[in-house]
Structure formats: C-alpha cells, structure tokens
PDB file of C-alpha atoms in Angstrom:
ATOM      1  CA  MET A 655     -43.789   4.855  41.194  1.00  0.00           C
ATOM      2  CA  LYS A 656     -44.219   2.785  38.033  1.00  0.00           C
ATOM      3  CA  ARG A 657     -44.691   5.962  36.051  1.00  0.00           C
ATOM      4  CA  GLY A 658     -41.429   7.370  37.452  1.00  0.00           C
ATOM      5  CA  ILE A 659     -39.505   4.220  36.511  1.00  0.00           C
ATOM      6  CA  ALA A 660     -40.987   4.307  33.017  1.00  0.00           C
ATOM      7  CA  LEU A 661     -39.948   7.940  32.580  1.00  0.00           C
ATOM      8  CA  LEU A 662     -36.447   7.134  33.832  1.00  0.00           C
ATOM      9  CA  LEU A 663     -36.120   4.219  31.404  1.00  0.00           C
ATOM     10  CA  ALA A 664     -37.374   6.394  28.560  1.00  0.00           C
ATOM     11  CA  LEU A 665     -34.776   9.040  29.450  1.00  0.00           C
ATOM     12  CA  PHE A 666     -31.964   6.452  29.481  1.00  0.00           C
ATOM     13  CA  ALA A 667     -33.157   5.048  26.151  1.00  0.00           C
ATOM     14  CA  SER A 668     -33.275   8.525  24.631  1.00  0.00           C
ATOM     15  CA  LEU A 669     -29.737   9.277  25.815  1.00  0.00           C
ATOM     16  CA  PHE A 670     -28.484   5.882  24.577  1.00  0.00           C
ATOM     17  CA  PHE A 671     -29.876   6.274  21.076  1.00  0.00           C
ATOM     18  CA  SER A 672     -28.789   9.914  20.922  1.00  0.00           C
ATOM     19  CA  CYS A 673     -25.202   8.911  21.764  1.00  0.00           C
ATOM     20  CA  LYS A 674     -25.400   6.050  19.293  1.00  0.00           C
ATOM     21  CA  ARG A 675     -26.560   8.388  16.506  1.00  0.00           C
ATOM     22  CA  GLU A 676     -23.787  10.864  17.357  1.00  0.00           C
ATOM     23  CA  SER A 677     -21.186   8.081  17.387  1.00  0.00           C
ATOM     24  CA  SER A 678     -22.452   6.754  14.055  1.00  0.00           C
ATOM     25  CA  ALA A 679     -22.253  10.233  12.533  1.00  0.00           C
ATOM     26  CA  GLU A 680     -18.666  10.617  13.773  1.00  0.00           C
ATOM     27  CA  GLU A 681     -17.716   7.248  12.298  1.00  0.00           C
ATOM     28  CA  GLU A 682     -19.204   8.189   8.940  1.00  0.00           C
ATOM     29  CA  GLU A 683     -17.257  11.449   8.981  1.00  0.00           C
ATOM     30  CA  VAL A 684     -14.031   9.525   9.676  1.00  0.00           C
ATOM     31  CA  LYS A 685     -14.762   7.173   6.778  1.00  0.00           C
ATOM     32  CA  LYS A 686     -15.410  10.124   4.464  1.00  0.00           C
ATOM     33  CA  VAL A 687     -12.067  11.694   5.384  1.00  0.00           C
ATOM     34  CA  ILE A 688     -10.258   8.412   4.674  1.00  0.00           C
ATOM     35  CA  GLU A 689     -11.969   7.842   1.325  1.00  0.00           C
ATOM     36  CA  GLN A 690     -11.214  11.371   0.109  1.00  0.00           C
ATOM     37  CA  SER A 691      -7.654  11.585   1.384  1.00  0.00           C
ATOM     38  CA  LEU A 692      -4.655  11.832  -0.941  1.00  0.00           C
ATOM     39  CA  TYR A 693      -2.882   9.433   1.388  1.00  0.00           C
ATOM     40  CA  THR A 694      -5.495   6.740   2.024  1.00  0.00           C
ATOM     41  CA  GLY A 695      -8.036   6.831  -0.826  1.00  0.00           C
ATOM     42  CA  LYS A 696      -8.850   3.898  -3.085  1.00  0.00           C
ATOM     43  CA  ASP A 697      -5.599   4.325  -5.048  1.00  0.00           C
ATOM     44  CA  PHE A 698      -3.987   2.834  -1.945  1.00  0.00           C
ATOM     45  CA  ASP A 699      -5.715  -0.510  -2.624  1.00  0.00           C
ATOM     46  CA  ARG A 700      -4.813  -0.515  -6.306  1.00  0.00           C
ATOM     47  CA  ALA A 701      -1.115   0.129  -5.813  1.00  0.00           C
ATOM     48  CA  THR A 702      -0.185  -3.097  -7.635  1.00  0.00           C
ATOM     49  CA  ASP A 703      -2.999  -3.064 -10.213  1.00  0.00           C
ATOM     50  CA  GLU A 704      -1.218  -1.868 -13.336  1.00  0.00           C
ATOM     51  CA  GLY A 705      -2.125  -2.004 -16.990  1.00  0.00           C
ATOM     52  CA  GLU A 706       1.451  -2.252 -18.197  1.00  0.00           C
ATOM     53  CA  THR A 707       2.321  -5.632 -19.708  1.00  0.00           C
ATOM     54  CA  ILE A 708       6.080  -5.273 -20.145  1.00  0.00           C
ATOM     55  CA  PRO A 709       8.365  -4.906 -17.107  1.00  0.00           C
ATOM     56  CA  HIS A 710      10.384  -1.726 -17.523  1.00  0.00           C
ATOM     57  CA  LEU A 711      14.154  -2.242 -17.234  1.00  0.00           C
ATOM     58  CA  PHE A 712      16.875   0.256 -16.524  1.00  0.00           C
ATOM     59  CA  ASN A 713      20.548  -0.638 -15.973  1.00  0.00           C
ATOM     60  CA  PRO A 714      21.683   1.538 -13.072  1.00  0.00           C
ATOM     61  CA  VAL A 715      25.339   2.301 -12.541  1.00  0.00           C
ATOM     62  CA  GLY A 716      26.879   0.004  -9.941  1.00  0.00           C
ATOM     63  CA  LEU A 717      24.281  -2.747 -10.279  1.00  0.00           C
ATOM     64  CA  LEU A 718      25.432  -4.317 -13.545  1.00  0.00           C
ATOM     65  CA  THR A 719      26.869  -7.362 -11.771  1.00  0.00           C
ATOM     66  CA  ASN A 720      23.503  -8.246 -10.260  1.00  0.00           C
ATOM     67  CA  GLU A 721      21.186 -10.828 -11.775  1.00  0.00           C
ATOM     68  CA  THR A 722      18.457  -9.482 -14.033  1.00  0.00           C
ATOM     69  CA  ILE A 723      14.998 -10.977 -14.330  1.00  0.00           C
ATOM     70  CA  PRO A 724      14.531 -13.731 -16.944  1.00  0.00           C
ATOM     71  CA  TRP A 725      12.266 -12.920 -19.882  1.00  0.00           C
ATOM     72  CA  VAL A 726       8.630 -12.642 -18.777  1.00  0.00           C
ATOM     73  CA  ARG A 727       5.564 -10.573 -19.628  1.00  0.00           C
ATOM     74  CA  PHE A 728       2.682 -10.348 -17.186  1.00  0.00           C
ATOM     75  CA  ARG A 729      -0.304  -8.308 -16.184  1.00  0.00           C
ATOM     76  CA  ARG A 730      -2.757  -8.215 -13.284  1.00  0.00           C
ATOM     77  CA  LYS A 731      -6.408  -7.529 -13.989  1.00  0.00           C
ATOM     78  CA  ILE A 732      -8.435  -6.743 -10.876  1.00  0.00           C
ATOM     79  CA  ASP A 733     -12.102  -7.478 -11.582  1.00  0.00           C
ATOM     80  CA  SER A 734     -13.504  -6.843  -8.108  1.00  0.00           C
ATOM     81  CA  LEU A 735     -12.421  -4.695  -5.166  1.00  0.00           C
ATOM     82  CA  GLU A 736     -14.366  -4.759  -1.914  1.00  0.00           C
ATOM     83  CA  ARG A 737     -13.298  -2.251   0.735  1.00  0.00           C
ATOM     84  CA  SER A 738     -14.435  -2.023   4.341  1.00  0.00           C
ATOM     85  CA  ILE A 739     -13.567   0.579   6.992  1.00  0.00           C
ATOM     86  CA  ARG A 740     -14.135  -0.149  10.681  1.00  0.00           C
ATOM     87  CA  VAL A 741     -13.838   2.840  13.022  1.00  0.00           C
ATOM     88  CA  ARG A 742     -13.212   2.851  16.769  1.00  0.00           C
ATOM     89  CA  ILE A 743     -13.749   6.020  18.834  1.00  0.00           C
ATOM     90  CA  PRO A 744     -11.754   6.626  20.970  1.00  0.00           C
ATOM     91  CA  ALA A 745      -8.758   5.061  19.269  1.00  0.00           C
ATOM     92  CA  TYR A 746      -7.693   3.104  22.368  1.00  0.00           C
ATOM     93  CA  PRO A 747      -9.070   2.617  25.912  1.00  0.00           C
ATOM     94  CA  GLY A 748      -8.322   5.691  27.966  1.00  0.00           C
ATOM     95  CA  TYR A 749      -7.771   7.929  24.927  1.00  0.00           C
ATOM     96  CA  PRO A 750      -9.965  11.044  24.466  1.00  0.00           C
ATOM     97  CA  GLU A 751     -13.092  10.965  22.311  1.00  0.00           C
ATOM     98  CA  THR A 752     -11.263  13.186  19.842  1.00  0.00           C
ATOM     99  CA  THR A 753      -9.161  10.231  18.646  1.00  0.00           C
ATOM    100  CA  ALA A 754     -10.103   7.455  16.233  1.00  0.00           C
ATOM    101  CA  LEU A 755      -8.524   4.300  14.871  1.00  0.00           C
ATOM    102  CA  ALA A 756      -9.708   3.050  11.492  1.00  0.00           C
ATOM    103  CA  THR A 757      -8.969  -0.438  10.211  1.00  0.00           C
ATOM    104  CA  VAL A 758      -9.235  -0.706   6.440  1.00  0.00           C
ATOM    105  CA  THR A 759      -9.624  -4.165   4.942  1.00  0.00           C
ATOM    106  CA  SER A 760     -10.042  -5.059   1.306  1.00  0.00           C
ATOM    107  CA  ARG A 761     -10.615  -8.105  -0.837  1.00  0.00           C
ATOM    108  CA  LEU A 762      -9.347  -8.124  -4.422  1.00  0.00           C
ATOM    109  CA  SER A 763     -10.173 -10.743  -7.017  1.00  0.00           C
ATOM    110  CA  GLY A 764      -9.056 -10.952 -10.601  1.00  0.00           C
ATOM    111  CA  ARG A 765      -6.657 -12.663 -12.997  1.00  0.00           C
ATOM    112  CA  PHE A 766      -2.908 -12.805 -13.516  1.00  0.00           C
ATOM    113  CA  PHE A 767      -1.889 -13.133 -17.177  1.00  0.00           C
ATOM    114  CA  VAL A 768       1.657 -14.316 -17.856  1.00  0.00           C
ATOM    115  CA  ASN A 769       3.727 -15.321 -20.888  1.00  0.00           C
ATOM    116  CA  ASN A 770       7.071 -16.679 -19.666  1.00  0.00           C
ATOM    117  CA  ARG A 771       8.551 -18.040 -22.905  1.00  0.00           C
ATOM    118  CA  ARG A 772       9.817 -15.729 -25.602  1.00  0.00           C
ATOM    119  CA  ASP A 773       9.343 -18.428 -28.276  1.00  0.00           C
ATOM    120  CA  SER A 774       5.765 -19.274 -27.282  1.00  0.00           C
ATOM    121  CA  PRO A 775       2.478 -17.361 -27.614  1.00  0.00           C
ATOM    122  CA  VAL A 776       0.939 -19.295 -24.695  1.00  0.00           C
ATOM    123  CA  ILE A 777      -0.470 -17.072 -21.954  1.00  0.00           C
ATOM    124  CA  TYR A 778      -1.233 -18.668 -18.600  1.00  0.00           C
ATOM    125  CA  ILE A 779      -4.092 -17.238 -16.558  1.00  0.00           C
ATOM    126  CA  ARG A 780      -3.958 -17.604 -12.783  1.00  0.00           C
ATOM    127  CA  PRO A 781      -6.872 -16.559 -10.513  1.00  0.00           C
ATOM    128  CA  ILE A 782      -6.099 -13.794  -8.013  1.00  0.00           C
ATOM    129  CA  LEU A 783      -7.654 -13.599  -4.558  1.00  0.00           C
ATOM    130  CA  ASP A 784      -5.864 -11.149  -2.263  1.00  0.00           C
ATOM    131  CA  SER A 785      -6.675  -9.436   1.013  1.00  0.00           C
ATOM    132  CA  GLY A 786      -5.530  -5.982   2.087  1.00  0.00           C
ATOM    133  CA  TYR A 787      -5.037  -4.515   5.557  1.00  0.00           C
ATOM    134  CA  SER A 788      -3.987  -1.133   6.944  1.00  0.00           C
ATOM    135  CA  GLN A 789      -4.708   1.108   9.931  1.00  0.00           C
ATOM    136  CA  ILE A 790      -5.170   4.855  10.219  1.00  0.00           C
ATOM    137  CA  TYR A 791      -4.966   7.049  13.321  1.00  0.00           C
ATOM    138  CA  LEU A 792      -6.993  10.276  13.325  1.00  0.00           C
ATOM    139  CA  THR A 793      -7.702  13.169  15.672  1.00  0.00           C
ATOM    140  CA  ARG A 794     -10.528  15.706  15.716  1.00  0.00           C
ATOM    141  CA  GLY A 795      -9.918  19.430  16.077  1.00  0.00           C
ATOM    142  CA  ASN A 796     -11.612  22.665  15.079  1.00  0.00           C
ATOM    143  CA  ARG A 797     -11.425  21.646  11.401  1.00  0.00           C
ATOM    144  CA  GLY A 798     -12.921  18.214  12.007  1.00  0.00           C
ATOM    145  CA  TRP A 799     -11.199  14.849  11.677  1.00  0.00           C
ATOM    146  CA  ARG A 800      -7.654  14.758  10.327  1.00  0.00           C
ATOM    147  CA  ILE A 801      -5.374  11.833   9.510  1.00  0.00           C
ATOM    148  CA  ARG A 802      -2.280  11.838  11.715  1.00  0.00           C
ATOM    149  CA  LYS A 803      -0.590   8.483  11.069  1.00  0.00           C
ATOM    150  CA  ILE A 804      -0.978   5.469   8.790  1.00  0.00           C
ATOM    151  CA  THR A 805       0.501   2.009   8.459  1.00  0.00           C
ATOM    152  CA  PRO A 806       1.527   0.474   5.131  1.00  0.00           C
ATOM    153  CA  LYS A 807      -1.169  -1.339   3.174  1.00  0.00           C
ATOM    154  CA  ILE A 808      -0.342  -5.059   3.292  1.00  0.00           C
ATOM    155  CA  LEU A 809      -1.588  -7.182   0.377  1.00  0.00           C
ATOM    156  CA  THR A 810      -1.505 -10.960   0.856  1.00  0.00           C
ATOM    157  CA  THR A 811      -2.703 -13.880  -1.255  1.00  0.00           C
ATOM    158  CA  ILE A 812      -5.572 -15.641   0.528  1.00  0.00           C
ATOM    159  CA  SER A 813      -5.084 -19.341   1.369  1.00  0.00           C
ATOM    160  CA  SER A 814      -1.553 -19.301   0.012  1.00  0.00           C
ATOM    161  CA  PRO A 815       0.309 -22.631   0.360  1.00  0.00           C
ATOM    162  CA  SER A 816       3.567 -20.678   0.755  1.00  0.00           C
ATOM    163  CA  LEU A 817       4.526 -18.112   3.368  1.00  0.00           C
ATOM    164  CA  LEU A 818       5.889 -14.979   1.709  1.00  0.00           C
ATOM    165  CA  SER A 819       7.244 -12.085   3.722  1.00  0.00           C
ATOM    166  CA  ILE A 820       8.839  -8.716   3.100  1.00  0.00           C
ATOM    167  CA  VAL A 821      11.528  -8.300   5.736  1.00  0.00           C
ATOM    168  CA  LYS A 822      12.943  -4.835   5.062  1.00  0.00           C
ATOM    169  CA  ILE A 823      12.627  -1.898   2.671  1.00  0.00           C
ATOM    170  CA  ARG A 824      15.343   0.752   2.608  1.00  0.00           C
ATOM    171  CA  ALA A 825      15.529   3.783   0.304  1.00  0.00           C
ATOM    172  CA  GLU A 826      18.478   6.198   0.131  1.00  0.00           C
ATOM    173  CA  ALA A 827      18.071   9.349  -1.957  1.00  0.00           C
ATOM    174  CA  SER A 828      20.811  11.442  -3.533  1.00  0.00           C
ATOM    175  CA  PRO A 829      21.577  14.345  -3.568  1.00  0.00           C
ATOM    176  CA  SER A 830      18.899  15.174  -0.950  1.00  0.00           C
ATOM    177  CA  GLY A 831      20.334  12.609   1.482  1.00  0.00           C
ATOM    178  CA  LYS A 832      16.889  11.457   2.609  1.00  0.00           C
ATOM    179  CA  VAL A 833      16.690   7.901   3.982  1.00  0.00           C
ATOM    180  CA  PHE A 834      13.608   5.770   4.588  1.00  0.00           C
ATOM    181  CA  GLU A 835      13.613   2.314   6.181  1.00  0.00           C
ATOM    182  CA  ILE A 836      10.848   0.063   7.449  1.00  0.00           C
ATOM    183  CA  THR A 837      10.909  -3.479   8.830  1.00  0.00           C
ATOM    184  CA  ASN A 838       7.526  -3.751  10.552  1.00  0.00           C
ATOM    185  CA  PRO A 839       4.301  -3.384   8.516  1.00  0.00           C
ATOM    186  CA  ASP A 840       2.418  -2.384  11.684  1.00  0.00           C
ATOM    187  CA  THR A 841       4.520   0.776  12.036  1.00  0.00           C
ATOM    188  CA  PHE A 842       2.457   3.971  12.189  1.00  0.00           C
ATOM    189  CA  LEU A 843       3.983   6.751  10.089  1.00  0.00           C
ATOM    190  CA  SER A 844       3.156  10.443  10.246  1.00  0.00           C
ATOM    191  CA  LYS A 845       3.191  12.572   7.107  1.00  0.00           C
ATOM    192  CA  ASN A 846       6.787  13.720   7.579  1.00  0.00           C
ATOM    193  CA  GLU A 847       7.908  10.119   8.200  1.00  0.00           C
ATOM    194  CA  LEU A 848       6.651   8.863   4.832  1.00  0.00           C
ATOM    195  CA  PRO A 849       9.130   8.359   1.969  1.00  0.00           C
ATOM    196  CA  THR A 850       9.874  11.897   0.774  1.00  0.00           C
ATOM    197  CA  PHE A 851      12.052  12.778  -2.210  1.00  0.00           C
ATOM    198  CA  SER A 852      13.241  15.849  -4.090  1.00  0.00           C
ATOM    199  CA  PRO A 853      12.430  16.172  -7.815  1.00  0.00           C
ATOM    200  CA  ASN A 854      16.103  15.716  -8.765  1.00  0.00           C
ATOM    201  CA  ASP A 855      16.736  12.689  -6.528  1.00  0.00           C
ATOM    202  CA  THR A 856      18.004   9.304  -7.600  1.00  0.00           C
ATOM    203  CA  VAL A 857      16.867   6.731  -5.053  1.00  0.00           C
ATOM    204  CA  ARG A 858      18.645   3.465  -4.348  1.00  0.00           C
ATOM    205  CA  VAL A 859      16.079   0.959  -3.056  1.00  0.00           C
ATOM    206  CA  GLU A 860      17.028  -2.284  -1.309  1.00  0.00           C
ATOM    207  CA  VAL A 861      14.423  -4.916  -0.422  1.00  0.00           C
ATOM    208  CA  THR A 862      14.886  -8.049   1.682  1.00  0.00           C
ATOM    209  CA  VAL A 863      12.243 -10.770   1.329  1.00  0.00           C
ATOM    210  CA  HIS A 864      11.742 -14.388   2.370  1.00  0.00           C
ATOM    211  CA  SER A 865       9.707 -17.435   1.338  1.00  0.00           C
ATOM    212  CA  ASP A 866       9.421 -20.836   2.984  1.00  0.00           C
ATOM    213  CA  THR A 867       9.118 -22.766  -0.287  1.00  0.00           C
ATOM    214  CA  ASP A 868      10.676 -21.053  -3.284  1.00  0.00           C
ATOM    215  CA  SER A 869      12.425 -17.957  -4.543  1.00  0.00           C
ATOM    216  CA  GLY A 870      10.704 -15.210  -6.466  1.00  0.00           C
ATOM    217  CA  TRP A 871      11.185 -11.725  -7.843  1.00  0.00           C
ATOM    218  CA  VAL A 872      10.544  -8.221  -6.542  1.00  0.00           C
ATOM    219  CA  PHE A 873       8.994  -5.304  -8.454  1.00  0.00           C
ATOM    220  CA  LEU A 874       8.550  -1.604  -7.776  1.00  0.00           C
ATOM    221  CA  HIS A 875       5.207  -0.010  -8.686  1.00  0.00           C
ATOM    222  CA  ARG A 876       5.199   3.785  -8.800  1.00  0.00           C
ATOM    223  CA  GLY A 877       3.975   6.850 -10.626  1.00  0.00           C
ATOM    224  CA  PRO A 878       0.733   8.788 -11.016  1.00  0.00           C
ATOM    225  CA  ARG A 879      -2.596   7.157 -11.712  1.00  0.00           C
ATOM    226  CA  GLY A 880      -3.069   6.357 -15.378  1.00  0.00           C
ATOM    227  CA  ILE A 881       0.644   6.071 -16.173  1.00  0.00           C
ATOM    228  CA  ARG A 882       1.797   3.643 -13.513  1.00  0.00           C
ATOM    229  CA  VAL A 883       5.222   2.074 -13.992  1.00  0.00           C
ATOM    230  CA  ARG A 884       6.271  -1.406 -12.897  1.00  0.00           C
ATOM    231  CA  GLU A 885      10.028  -1.979 -12.631  1.00  0.00           C
ATOM    232  CA  PRO A 886      11.770  -5.262 -11.755  1.00  0.00           C
ATOM    233  CA  PHE A 887      14.544  -5.171  -9.198  1.00  0.00           C
ATOM    234  CA  TYR A 888      17.971  -6.707  -9.696  1.00  0.00           C
ATOM    235  CA  LYS A 889      18.777  -9.764  -7.598  1.00  0.00           C
ATOM    236  CA  ARG A 890      21.824  -9.368  -5.360  1.00  0.00           C
ATOM    237  CA  SER A 891      21.290 -12.689  -3.566  1.00  0.00           C
ATOM    238  CA  THR A 892      18.437 -15.174  -3.092  1.00  0.00           C
ATOM    239  CA  TYR A 893      16.396 -12.825  -0.923  1.00  0.00           C
ATOM    240  CA  ILE A 894      17.971  -9.385  -1.420  1.00  0.00           C
ATOM    241  CA  PHE A 895      17.004  -7.174  -4.354  1.00  0.00           C
ATOM    242  CA  GLU A 896      17.988  -3.639  -5.327  1.00  0.00           C
ATOM    243  CA  ARG A 897      17.503  -1.030  -8.016  1.00  0.00           C
ATOM    244  CA  THR A 898      17.589   2.721  -8.570  1.00  0.00           C
ATOM    245  CA  TRP A 899      14.569   4.949  -8.966  1.00  0.00           C
ATOM    246  CA  ILE A 900      14.932   8.248 -10.805  1.00  0.00           C
ATOM    247  CA  ILE A 901      12.366  10.635  -9.341  1.00  0.00           C
ATOM    248  CA  GLY A 902      12.765  13.065 -12.246  1.00  0.00           C
ATOM    249  CA  SER A 903      11.319  10.457 -14.618  1.00  0.00           C
ATOM    250  CA  GLU A 904       7.899  11.219 -13.123  1.00  0.00           C
ATOM    251  CA  PRO A 905       6.512  14.560 -14.331  1.00  0.00           C
ATOM    252  CA  ALA A 906       5.190  16.301 -11.238  1.00  0.00           C
ATOM    253  CA  GLN A 907       4.014  19.697 -10.103  1.00  0.00           C
ATOM    254  CA  THR A 908       5.303  19.651  -6.563  1.00  0.00           C
ATOM    255  CA  PRO A 909       4.419  19.062  -3.833  1.00  0.00           C
ATOM    256  CA  VAL A 910       2.546  15.893  -4.760  1.00  0.00           C
ATOM    257  CA  VAL A 911       1.442  12.631  -3.136  1.00  0.00           C
ATOM    258  CA  ARG A 912       1.695   9.366  -5.059  1.00  0.00           C
ATOM    259  CA  HIS A 913       1.490   5.679  -4.228  1.00  0.00           C
ATOM    260  CA  ALA A 914       4.213   3.055  -4.480  1.00  0.00           C
ATOM    261  CA  ALA A 915       4.324  -0.654  -3.734  1.00  0.00           C
ATOM    262  CA  ILE A 916       6.991  -3.281  -3.240  1.00  0.00           C
ATOM    263  CA  ASP A 917       5.631  -6.415  -4.898  1.00  0.00           C
ATOM    264  CA  PHE A 918       7.139  -9.861  -4.157  1.00  0.00           C
ATOM    265  CA  ILE A 919       5.884 -12.530  -6.602  1.00  0.00           C
ATOM    266  CA  LEU A 920       6.714 -16.210  -6.147  1.00  0.00           C
ATOM    267  CA  TRP A 921       8.818 -17.890  -8.859  1.00  0.00           C
ATOM    268  CA  PRO A 922       6.210 -20.469 -10.032  1.00  0.00           C
ATOM    269  CA  THR A 923       3.644 -17.671 -10.424  1.00  0.00           C
ATOM    270  CA  LEU A 924       5.947 -15.950 -12.898  1.00  0.00           C
ATOM    271  CA  PHE A 925       7.720 -18.876 -14.536  1.00  0.00           C
ATOM    272  CA  GLY A 926       5.576 -21.952 -13.850  1.00  0.00           C
ATOM    273  CA  ASP A 927       3.313 -23.777 -16.284  1.00  0.00           C
ATOM    274  CA  SER A 928      -0.471 -24.099 -16.281  1.00  0.00           C
ATOM    275  CA  THR A 929      -0.430 -25.981 -12.959  1.00  0.00           C
ATOM    276  CA  ALA A 930       1.136 -23.084 -11.036  1.00  0.00           C
ATOM    277  CA  SER A 931      -0.998 -20.811  -8.865  1.00  0.00           C
ATOM    278  CA  TYR A 932      -0.852 -17.120  -8.066  1.00  0.00           C
ATOM    279  CA  ASN A 933       1.080 -16.127  -4.951  1.00  0.00           C
ATOM    280  CA  ALA A 934       2.332 -12.661  -4.014  1.00  0.00           C
ATOM    281  CA  LYS A 935       2.955 -10.282  -1.128  1.00  0.00           C
ATOM    282  CA  ALA A 936       3.071  -6.488  -1.290  1.00  0.00           C
ATOM    283  CA  TRP A 937       3.581  -3.482   0.953  1.00  0.00           C
ATOM    284  CA  ALA A 938       2.135  -0.201  -0.328  1.00  0.00           C
ATOM    285  CA  LEU A 939       2.763   3.330   0.942  1.00  0.00           C
ATOM    286  CA  PRO A 940       2.202   6.894  -0.210  1.00  0.00           C
ATOM    287  CA  TYR A 941       5.344   8.792  -1.144  1.00  0.00           C
ATOM    288  CA  ILE A 942       5.849  12.522  -1.470  1.00  0.00           C
ATOM    289  CA  ILE A 943       7.782  14.510  -4.053  1.00  0.00           C
ATOM    290  CA  LYS A 944       8.561  18.051  -2.938  1.00  0.00           C
ATOM    291  CA  LYS A 945      11.246  20.696  -3.053  1.00  0.00           C
ATOM    292  CA  GLU A 946      13.142  21.311   0.171  1.00  0.00           C
ATOM    293  CA  GLU A 947      11.454  24.680   0.769  1.00  0.00           C
ATOM    294  CA  GLU A 948       7.938  23.348   0.119  1.00  0.00           C
ATOM    295  CA  ASN A 949       5.495  22.161   2.755  1.00  0.00           C
ATOM    296  CA  TYR A 950       3.991  18.701   2.817  1.00  0.00           C
ATOM    297  CA  PRO A 951       0.764  18.428   0.792  1.00  0.00           C
ATOM    298  CA  GLU A 952      -2.229  19.276   2.956  1.00  0.00           C
ATOM    299  CA  GLU A 953      -5.737  17.880   2.891  1.00  0.00           C
ATOM    300  CA  ASP A 954      -8.668  20.230   2.287  1.00  0.00           C
TER     301      ASP A 954
END
C-alpha cells in the first residue's frame, strides 16, 4: 500500500515538474519573440532617449498664430535601462493555452541636461528616474508565438510631486486621409490599428495634456534609430498642443516600422533653475510607413 502511494506521488511530481518545464519553455519563447520584434524590441523603451541637443523647429502653414517654445536646449542621457517581461499563459482565465499576455516593465535612470538662457553658458543637470509599462497579447499557431496586439509604452517619472497626464493624441494624415486617435493608454492595438502613414503624407498631430501643478511643453520624438528627431509642438492653449509632421522627411524603404513618442515635460524641468527637478510623462508607440498597395511589415 505504502509503495503504491509512493509511486502515485512520484508520478504526480513527475507530471508537475514536466508541466512546469514546458510552461517555462513557452514563457521563454514568448519573451524571445517580444525582444526580437520590430514592434516591441528595446527601441520601444528608448523612444525618448535622443542624442539631439537642439529642438528642431518647423513653422507649419496654419499654425503661425500659436505660441512657440521659448529658447531652450536640452538632452536626456540614459545611463541605465532595466527591462523585465512577465508572461502569463493563458492570457486570461478561461482562455486557451495558445494565448499569452506579457507585461513589460522597465526602469530608466540617467541625467537631463538643460540650458534655458541664451545669454548664459550654465547647464543644469537633473537626475532622471523613470518607469515604463506596456502589455502585449500573443497567440500560438503553427509558426509559434506571434504578437497580435500591444498597448502604448507609458513612461512616468518615479515619485513625481506633480501628476502629469496625456489625455488625447490625434493624428490626421493628408492626402492619405488616415486618422489615428487614442485616449486610453491601456488600449490594445492590432498591427492595422497602429498609426500608419503613406510616404507622401503630411500629418497634423494634436495632443491634449494636463498637470495638477504647472504647465509644460510637448515634444514629438520620431525617426529611425541613430537619426532620431525631437520636435517641439506649438501651444494652442494651456493644455492643447499641435504641429505638423512631414513623413517624407524620413528616408525610408517601405514598408517600415519605426517608433514615436509624445513627450510632456513640466515647465520647471525645462525652464527652472538648479532647484528644479525632472518631471515628464510620455506615451510611445510604433508607427508604420507604407504605400497603399503594400502589406504591413511582417515578423520572421
């Protein structure tokens, strides 16, 4: 009798550890897909980490009456990026084992260099400590795990004394007529729901933000890795900013996936003295440039 119980326990233990090993292998495969993806790789976390020191300005037609950013030169330098991926299979209770939900968190530390007086060589250095968060929904088929939907990457300053929020992002492209709008950072977007533009598009971008303590300024980060561009918006009112984005200014062999971010930086961070701290909020998303007849970029 005792021997039978022992054999039964050994069988259960063998099955348990076998399932655990299989589950662990599946989770590692999901992580590998995420790390290697055009849409969710490490460029996603560095969407606001640019080497450019001078904000690029362009006076778009129709926006000349809006307020332009005061003189300022700044740069972020990210010294450390820690990234963690937690995988749950199945994605939700009751879902099949061929679904997975990955939660990607990151922690970025570095320095924010800013010179906010044209007549002064003084550069203020503010420590950066940000956290990042996004989710990814995947399914498994004959070709293995594939990404089906993603949420924006949300970057937030840790222990910020001020509450910054991005309320709405809206992009209208011409002549393609494509429109993209998002108000909830927890929204899952499939590939064909991501911002998608034609090579000859001019995109009008409007961003609504809010802060409980002070105003700030909004910037657009875009372009391929290595030649990232940071462009300040034009202020239409205290919390509404807009600008145009000329897709043709980015050399691209289409179709191509790139990463953009809307970056809301608090006023004292940009224009304060040595006592000011760093405080920012950003939403980052992949965007696609393709001709109308082209398919969306596929993963290998």
